[in-house]
Amino acid sequence: MKITVINGTEVRGCTYHIKKLFLEPLREGSEIIEFYLPKDLPHFCRGCKTCFFKSELLCPHADYVLPIWNAMLDSDLIVFATPVYALRATGQIKALLDHLCVHWMVHRPDERMFSKRAVILTNAIGVFNGGAQRDIATSLMWLGVSDIRRLGVGLMEGVFWDKLSGKRRDKIARKVKKLAKRYKTVPTAARRGLKVGLLFAFTKKMHQALVRGEETPSADNQYWLDKGWIKR
Ligand SMILES: Cc1cc2nc3c(=O)[nH]c(=O)nc-3n(C[C@H](O)[C@H](O)[C@H](O)COP(=O)(O)O)c2cc1C
């Protein structure tokens, strides 16, 4: 199995250890590529919109974004591991998600995303992991991923891994490894789910309607034409 991991922090702390525990049962026989943010994408989206109207290859940050996007496309399982900051995902995760908007279904989706599985691992000192998970899950859904699992850890005892009690760390390890083991039994390719199917049908109608009114198709609609998903 090919796994791409997006780490939402460079700190080798709780997020790092939780992610490491998750990968443990999957390491054997897997090819794993990891990205650490912000090191591997140290820029915010500038809002130039070049990706939407010309090409994502011309994005001023393409040298950083493309290796991450290509690794995601090439993998069976995409893992996001992030701490909760201000009840949401970290800013560096959001910066990556912003750069990937061009591949949302309203723009230029890649059908390879339809068979991916994804896992979102978050941790917080308290119990509120939902906001951070939603930030990522929303993007993954619009990118076309159907099978998305979320696991949120409430650390409760503190924010430093080596200061957590052995009992708490064991409890976290059990939960995380149980989820990881699922990916040893399910088929590597996921089936396209109802929500993603509906979004695709809806956006297809939208692109079809738009292209009829265009003298020269926009980059987005030309892409849909080239894919054979809509007609002129
Ligand atoms: C800037 C910052 C903001 C945080 N915001 C929250 C928060 O809103 N809610 C929460 O429960 N924990 C919050 N935390 C704790 C983190 O979610 C996380 O549990 C902690 O940083 C340990 O993970 P790490 O070792 O990977 O950094 C915050 C931590 C930092 C550094």
mmCIF file of C-alpha atoms and ligand atoms in Angstrom:
data_model
loop_
_atom_site.group_PDB
_atom_site.id
_atom_site.type_symbol
_atom_site.label_atom_id
_atom_site.label_comp_id
_atom_site.label_asym_id
_atom_site.label_seq_id
_atom_site.Cartn_x
_atom_site.Cartn_y
_atom_site.Cartn_z
ATOM 1 C CA MET A 1 0.000 0.000 0.000
ATOM 2 C CA LYS A 2 1.193 3.523 -0.750
ATOM 3 C CA ILE A 3 0.670 6.033 2.036
ATOM 4 C CA THR A 4 1.143 9.798 1.990
ATOM 5 C CA VAL A 5 1.328 11.525 5.362
ATOM 6 C CA ILE A 6 0.802 15.251 5.777
ATOM 7 C CA ASN A 7 2.075 16.374 9.168
ATOM 8 C CA GLY A 8 0.485 19.614 10.340
ATOM 9 C CA THR A 9 3.415 20.457 12.619
ATOM 10 C CA GLU A 10 7.180 19.987 12.574
ATOM 11 C CA VAL A 11 7.285 19.430 16.347
ATOM 12 C CA ARG A 12 8.171 15.870 17.346
ATOM 13 C CA GLY A 13 5.488 15.866 20.016
ATOM 14 C CA CYS A 14 2.044 14.353 20.515
ATOM 15 C CA THR A 15 0.958 14.623 16.861
ATOM 16 C CA TYR A 16 4.195 12.982 15.755
ATOM 17 C CA HIS A 17 3.860 10.084 18.202
ATOM 18 C CA ILE A 18 0.180 9.507 17.450
ATOM 19 C CA LYS A 19 0.972 9.423 13.715
ATOM 20 C CA LYS A 20 3.901 7.056 14.368
ATOM 21 C CA LEU A 21 1.641 4.689 16.334
ATOM 22 C CA PHE A 22 -0.866 4.755 13.480
ATOM 23 C CA LEU A 23 1.759 3.833 10.894
ATOM 24 C CA GLU A 24 3.305 1.028 12.988
ATOM 25 C CA PRO A 25 0.890 -1.768 11.962
ATOM 26 C CA LEU A 26 1.033 -0.601 8.324
ATOM 27 C CA ARG A 27 4.778 -0.168 7.780
ATOM 28 C CA GLU A 28 5.474 -3.681 6.550
ATOM 29 C CA GLY A 29 4.853 -3.870 2.815
ATOM 30 C CA SER A 30 3.944 -0.196 2.543
ATOM 31 C CA GLU A 31 5.640 2.680 0.791
ATOM 32 C CA ILE A 32 5.324 5.759 2.984
ATOM 33 C CA ILE A 33 6.091 9.333 2.017
ATOM 34 C CA GLU A 34 5.835 12.094 4.594
ATOM 35 C CA PHE A 35 5.566 15.857 4.339
ATOM 36 C CA TYR A 36 6.082 18.192 7.283
ATOM 37 C CA LEU A 37 4.374 21.572 7.244
ATOM 38 C CA PRO A 38 5.302 24.384 7.079
ATOM 39 C CA LYS A 39 8.792 23.145 5.999
ATOM 40 C CA ASP A 40 7.482 21.430 2.862
ATOM 41 C CA LEU A 41 5.129 24.282 1.924
ATOM 42 C CA PRO A 42 6.331 27.465 3.600
ATOM 43 C CA HIS A 43 3.942 29.809 1.746
ATOM 44 C CA PHE A 44 0.355 30.951 1.968
ATOM 45 C CA CYS A 45 -1.743 31.044 -1.204
ATOM 46 C CA ARG A 46 -1.205 34.506 -2.707
ATOM 47 C CA GLY A 47 -4.644 34.635 -4.272
ATOM 48 C CA CYS A 48 -3.286 35.287 -7.786
ATOM 49 C CA LYS A 49 -5.801 32.768 -9.224
ATOM 50 C CA THR A 50 -3.291 31.672 -11.875
ATOM 51 C CA CYS A 51 -4.144 28.050 -11.078
ATOM 52 C CA PHE A 52 -7.843 28.612 -11.765
ATOM 53 C CA PHE A 53 -7.510 30.626 -14.957
ATOM 54 C CA LYS A 54 -4.270 29.261 -16.469
ATOM 55 C CA SER A 55 -2.628 26.262 -14.872
ATOM 56 C CA GLU A 56 -1.632 24.945 -11.446
ATOM 57 C CA LEU A 57 1.821 24.371 -12.982
ATOM 58 C CA LEU A 58 2.230 28.167 -13.005
ATOM 59 C CA CYS A 59 1.429 28.595 -9.297
ATOM 60 C CA PRO A 60 4.289 30.607 -7.718
ATOM 61 C CA HIS A 61 4.554 27.792 -5.142
ATOM 62 C CA ALA A 62 4.272 24.879 -7.601
ATOM 63 C CA ASP A 63 7.710 23.563 -6.600
ATOM 64 C CA TYR A 64 6.299 22.882 -3.134
ATOM 65 C CA VAL A 65 2.669 22.060 -3.919
ATOM 66 C CA LEU A 66 3.139 19.667 -6.843
ATOM 67 C CA PRO A 67 5.277 17.070 -5.001
ATOM 68 C CA ILE A 68 2.619 16.926 -2.257
ATOM 69 C CA TRP A 69 -0.291 16.726 -4.711
ATOM 70 C CA ASN A 70 1.458 14.114 -6.868
ATOM 71 C CA ALA A 71 2.233 11.995 -3.800
ATOM 72 C CA MET A 72 -1.425 12.190 -2.774
ATOM 73 C CA LEU A 73 -2.505 11.114 -6.272
ATOM 74 C CA ASP A 74 -0.025 8.257 -6.237
ATOM 75 C CA SER A 75 -1.095 6.859 -2.868
ATOM 76 C CA ASP A 76 -3.882 4.584 -1.679
ATOM 77 C CA LEU A 77 -4.153 6.123 1.763
ATOM 78 C CA ILE A 78 -3.738 9.800 2.654
ATOM 79 C CA VAL A 79 -3.089 10.570 6.317
ATOM 80 C CA PHE A 80 -3.445 14.045 7.796
ATOM 81 C CA ALA A 81 -1.979 14.360 11.301
ATOM 82 C CA THR A 82 -2.398 17.690 13.021
ATOM 83 C CA PRO A 83 -2.750 19.278 16.419
ATOM 84 C CA VAL A 84 -5.806 21.437 17.045
ATOM 85 C CA TYR A 85 -4.895 25.121 17.097
ATOM 86 C CA ALA A 86 -7.602 27.581 18.146
ATOM 87 C CA LEU A 87 -10.155 24.795 17.695
ATOM 88 C CA ARG A 88 -9.231 24.311 14.021
ATOM 89 C CA ALA A 89 -6.473 22.731 11.924
ATOM 90 C CA THR A 90 -3.092 24.485 12.016
ATOM 91 C CA GLY A 91 -2.550 27.429 9.684
ATOM 92 C CA GLN A 92 0.028 25.439 7.710
ATOM 93 C CA ILE A 93 -2.550 22.721 6.974
ATOM 94 C CA LYS A 94 -4.997 25.381 5.826
ATOM 95 C CA ALA A 95 -2.276 26.867 3.587
ATOM 96 C CA LEU A 96 -1.931 23.495 1.847
ATOM 97 C CA LEU A 97 -5.698 23.029 1.532
ATOM 98 C CA ASP A 98 -5.987 26.513 -0.029
ATOM 99 C CA HIS A 99 -3.374 25.574 -2.632
ATOM 100 C CA LEU A 100 -5.416 22.473 -3.537
ATOM 101 C CA CYS A 101 -8.682 24.313 -4.259
ATOM 102 C CA VAL A 102 -7.936 24.130 -7.977
ATOM 103 C CA HIS A 103 -8.575 20.373 -7.767
ATOM 104 C CA TRP A 104 -11.993 20.730 -6.123
ATOM 105 C CA MET A 105 -14.867 19.464 -8.216
ATOM 106 C CA VAL A 106 -16.043 23.003 -8.952
ATOM 107 C CA HIS A 107 -12.706 23.437 -10.777
ATOM 108 C CA ARG A 108 -10.559 20.538 -12.043
ATOM 109 C CA PRO A 109 -10.939 17.320 -10.044
ATOM 110 C CA ASP A 110 -8.661 14.346 -10.634
ATOM 111 C CA GLU A 111 -10.607 11.086 -10.871
ATOM 112 C CA ARG A 112 -7.755 9.245 -9.127
ATOM 113 C CA MET A 113 -8.955 10.864 -5.896
ATOM 114 C CA PHE A 114 -12.274 9.000 -6.135
ATOM 115 C CA SER A 115 -10.715 5.722 -5.004
ATOM 116 C CA LYS A 116 -8.524 7.074 -2.177
ATOM 117 C CA ARG A 117 -8.967 6.426 1.496
ATOM 118 C CA ALA A 118 -8.078 9.120 4.009
ATOM 119 C CA VAL A 119 -7.507 9.310 7.739
ATOM 120 C CA ILE A 120 -7.534 12.494 9.803
ATOM 121 C CA LEU A 121 -5.665 12.214 13.099
ATOM 122 C CA THR A 122 -6.043 15.170 15.430
ATOM 123 C CA ASN A 123 -5.204 15.845 19.040
ATOM 124 C CA ALA A 124 -6.159 18.581 21.461
ATOM 125 C CA ILE A 125 -5.531 19.250 25.125
ATOM 126 C CA GLY A 126 -9.327 19.203 25.530
ATOM 127 C CA VAL A 127 -12.014 17.211 23.782
ATOM 128 C CA PHE A 128 -12.838 19.502 20.854
ATOM 129 C CA ASN A 129 -11.296 17.939 17.757
ATOM 130 C CA GLY A 130 -14.288 18.361 15.425
ATOM 131 C CA GLY A 131 -13.478 21.797 13.977
ATOM 132 C CA ALA A 132 -9.954 20.821 12.916
ATOM 133 C CA GLN A 133 -11.200 17.570 11.413
ATOM 134 C CA ARG A 134 -13.950 19.371 9.493
ATOM 135 C CA ASP A 135 -11.418 21.767 7.920
ATOM 136 C CA ILE A 136 -9.634 18.804 6.362
ATOM 137 C CA ALA A 137 -12.644 16.567 5.688
ATOM 138 C CA THR A 138 -14.446 19.335 3.768
ATOM 139 C CA SER A 139 -11.484 19.747 1.420
ATOM 140 C CA LEU A 140 -11.013 16.003 0.989
ATOM 141 C CA MET A 141 -14.669 15.580 0.071
ATOM 142 C CA TRP A 142 -14.542 18.337 -2.558
ATOM 143 C CA LEU A 143 -11.323 16.780 -3.867
ATOM 144 C CA GLY A 144 -13.363 13.601 -4.380
ATOM 145 C CA VAL A 145 -12.345 11.356 -1.477
ATOM 146 C CA SER A 146 -15.237 9.187 -0.266
ATOM 147 C CA ASP A 147 -13.697 7.109 2.494
ATOM 148 C CA ILE A 148 -12.611 9.510 5.246
ATOM 149 C CA ARG A 149 -12.098 8.349 8.840
ATOM 150 C CA ARG A 150 -11.444 10.751 11.709
ATOM 151 C CA LEU A 151 -9.765 10.036 15.021
ATOM 152 C CA GLY A 152 -9.523 12.761 17.623
ATOM 153 C CA VAL A 153 -7.476 12.389 20.784
ATOM 154 C CA GLY A 154 -8.241 14.434 23.877
ATOM 155 C CA LEU A 155 -4.872 14.531 25.661
ATOM 156 C CA MET A 156 -6.425 15.887 28.894
ATOM 157 C CA GLU A 157 -3.274 15.482 31.012
ATOM 158 C CA GLY A 158 -1.005 17.953 29.180
ATOM 159 C CA VAL A 159 0.533 18.867 25.841
ATOM 160 C CA PHE A 160 3.903 17.078 26.105
ATOM 161 C CA TRP A 161 3.993 13.424 25.007
ATOM 162 C CA ASP A 162 6.657 12.320 27.492
ATOM 163 C CA LYS A 163 4.735 13.931 30.357
ATOM 164 C CA LEU A 164 1.543 11.960 29.677
ATOM 165 C CA SER A 165 0.971 9.000 31.976
ATOM 166 C CA GLY A 166 1.742 5.527 30.660
ATOM 167 C CA LYS A 167 -1.931 4.659 31.058
ATOM 168 C CA ARG A 168 -3.038 7.522 28.807
ATOM 169 C CA ARG A 169 -0.400 6.768 26.186
ATOM 170 C CA ASP A 170 -1.449 3.103 26.136
ATOM 171 C CA LYS A 171 -5.089 4.090 25.715
ATOM 172 C CA ILE A 172 -4.179 6.366 22.797
ATOM 173 C CA ALA A 173 -2.004 3.643 21.228
ATOM 174 C CA ARG A 174 -4.831 1.079 21.415
ATOM 175 C CA LYS A 175 -7.342 3.420 19.750
ATOM 176 C CA VAL A 176 -4.950 4.537 17.017
ATOM 177 C CA LYS A 177 -3.657 1.050 16.169
ATOM 178 C CA LYS A 178 -7.204 -0.331 16.036
ATOM 179 C CA LEU A 179 -8.037 2.191 13.318
ATOM 180 C CA ALA A 180 -4.778 1.477 11.473
ATOM 181 C CA LYS A 181 -5.533 -2.247 11.354
ATOM 182 C CA ARG A 182 -8.673 -1.512 9.329
ATOM 183 C CA TYR A 183 -6.423 -0.646 6.383
ATOM 184 C CA LYS A 184 -4.822 -4.056 6.462
ATOM 185 C CA THR A 185 -8.190 -5.688 5.739
ATOM 186 C CA VAL A 186 -10.118 -3.312 3.432
ATOM 187 C CA PRO A 187 -9.398 -3.310 -0.324
ATOM 188 C CA THR A 188 -6.775 -0.675 -1.202
ATOM 189 C CA ALA A 189 -9.174 1.163 -3.525
ATOM 190 C CA ALA A 190 -12.290 2.684 -1.996
ATOM 191 C CA ARG A 191 -15.668 2.759 -3.748
ATOM 192 C CA ARG A 192 -16.993 6.154 -4.767
ATOM 193 C CA GLY A 193 -19.567 7.137 -2.143
ATOM 194 C CA LEU A 194 -22.987 8.736 -2.596
ATOM 195 C CA LYS A 195 -21.948 12.225 -1.429
ATOM 196 C CA VAL A 196 -18.983 12.410 -3.810
ATOM 197 C CA GLY A 197 -21.138 10.938 -6.628
ATOM 198 C CA LEU A 198 -23.772 13.635 -6.077
ATOM 199 C CA LEU A 199 -21.180 16.422 -5.949
ATOM 200 C CA PHE A 200 -19.686 15.192 -9.204
ATOM 201 C CA ALA A 201 -23.135 15.013 -10.888
ATOM 202 C CA PHE A 202 -23.970 18.512 -9.655
ATOM 203 C CA THR A 203 -20.666 20.089 -10.735
ATOM 204 C CA LYS A 204 -20.861 18.286 -14.085
ATOM 205 C CA LYS A 205 -24.195 20.006 -14.759
ATOM 206 C CA MET A 206 -22.659 23.313 -13.703
ATOM 207 C CA HIS A 207 -19.640 22.961 -16.033
ATOM 208 C CA GLN A 208 -21.894 21.786 -18.875
ATOM 209 C CA ALA A 209 -24.154 24.843 -18.499
ATOM 210 C CA LEU A 210 -21.195 27.240 -18.255
ATOM 211 C CA VAL A 211 -19.302 25.932 -21.290
ATOM 212 C CA ARG A 212 -22.351 26.419 -23.541
ATOM 213 C CA GLY A 213 -22.188 30.165 -22.897
ATOM 214 C CA GLU A 214 -18.433 30.493 -23.478
ATOM 215 C CA GLU A 215 -16.835 31.441 -26.781
ATOM 216 C CA THR A 216 -13.523 30.050 -25.584
ATOM 217 C CA PRO A 217 -13.812 27.492 -22.790
ATOM 218 C CA SER A 218 -12.265 28.474 -19.472
ATOM 219 C CA ALA A 219 -9.329 26.390 -18.199
ATOM 220 C CA ASP A 220 -11.738 24.537 -15.903
ATOM 221 C CA ASN A 221 -14.286 23.762 -18.622
ATOM 222 C CA GLN A 222 -11.606 22.850 -21.184
ATOM 223 C CA TYR A 223 -10.343 20.304 -18.645
ATOM 224 C CA TRP A 224 -13.843 18.823 -18.274
ATOM 225 C CA LEU A 225 -14.152 18.718 -22.109
ATOM 226 C CA ASP A 226 -10.759 17.003 -22.441
ATOM 227 C CA LYS A 227 -11.835 14.419 -19.863
ATOM 228 C CA GLY A 228 -14.959 13.750 -21.958
ATOM 229 C CA TRP A 229 -17.127 14.518 -18.915
ATOM 230 C CA ILE A 230 -19.017 17.355 -20.721
ATOM 231 C CA LYS A 231 -19.736 18.216 -24.376
ATOM 232 C CA ARG A 232 -19.450 21.436 -26.365
HETATM 233 C C1 LIG B 1 -0.948 27.637 19.332
HETATM 234 C C2 LIG B 1 -1.665 26.463 19.939
HETATM 235 C C3 LIG B 1 -3.042 26.485 19.981
HETATM 236 C C4 LIG B 1 -3.740 25.430 20.552
HETATM 237 N N1 LIG B 1 -5.113 25.466 20.576
HETATM 238 C C5 LIG B 1 -5.795 24.469 21.185
HETATM 239 C C6 LIG B 1 -7.210 24.526 21.249
HETATM 240 O O1 LIG B 1 -7.871 25.428 20.744
HETATM 241 N N2 LIG B 1 -7.860 23.515 21.883
HETATM 242 C C7 LIG B 1 -7.181 22.476 22.469
HETATM 243 O O2 LIG B 1 -7.828 21.614 23.058
HETATM 244 N N3 LIG B 1 -5.836 22.379 22.373
HETATM 245 C C8 LIG B 1 -5.122 23.339 21.755
HETATM 246 N N4 LIG B 1 -3.741 23.264 21.667
HETATM 247 C C9 LIG B 1 -3.058 22.011 22.035
HETATM 248 C C10 LIG B 1 -2.777 21.204 20.747
HETATM 249 O O3 LIG B 1 -3.971 20.860 20.112
HETATM 250 C C11 LIG B 1 -1.988 19.899 20.954
HETATM 251 O O4 LIG B 1 -2.728 19.026 21.724
HETATM 252 C C12 LIG B 1 -0.627 20.125 21.552
HETATM 253 O O5 LIG B 1 0.040 21.143 20.857
HETATM 254 C C13 LIG B 1 0.228 18.831 21.547
HETATM 255 O O6 LIG B 1 0.524 18.405 20.259
HETATM 256 P P1 LIG B 1 2.000 18.589 19.621
HETATM 257 O O7 LIG B 1 2.962 18.017 20.619
HETATM 258 O O8 LIG B 1 1.965 17.819 18.364
HETATM 259 O O9 LIG B 1 2.198 20.071 19.428
HETATM 260 C C14 LIG B 1 -3.033 24.325 21.095
HETATM 261 C C15 LIG B 1 -1.629 24.306 21.025
HETATM 262 C C16 LIG B 1 -0.936 25.352 20.468
HETATM 263 C C17 LIG B 1 0.570 25.311 20.393
#
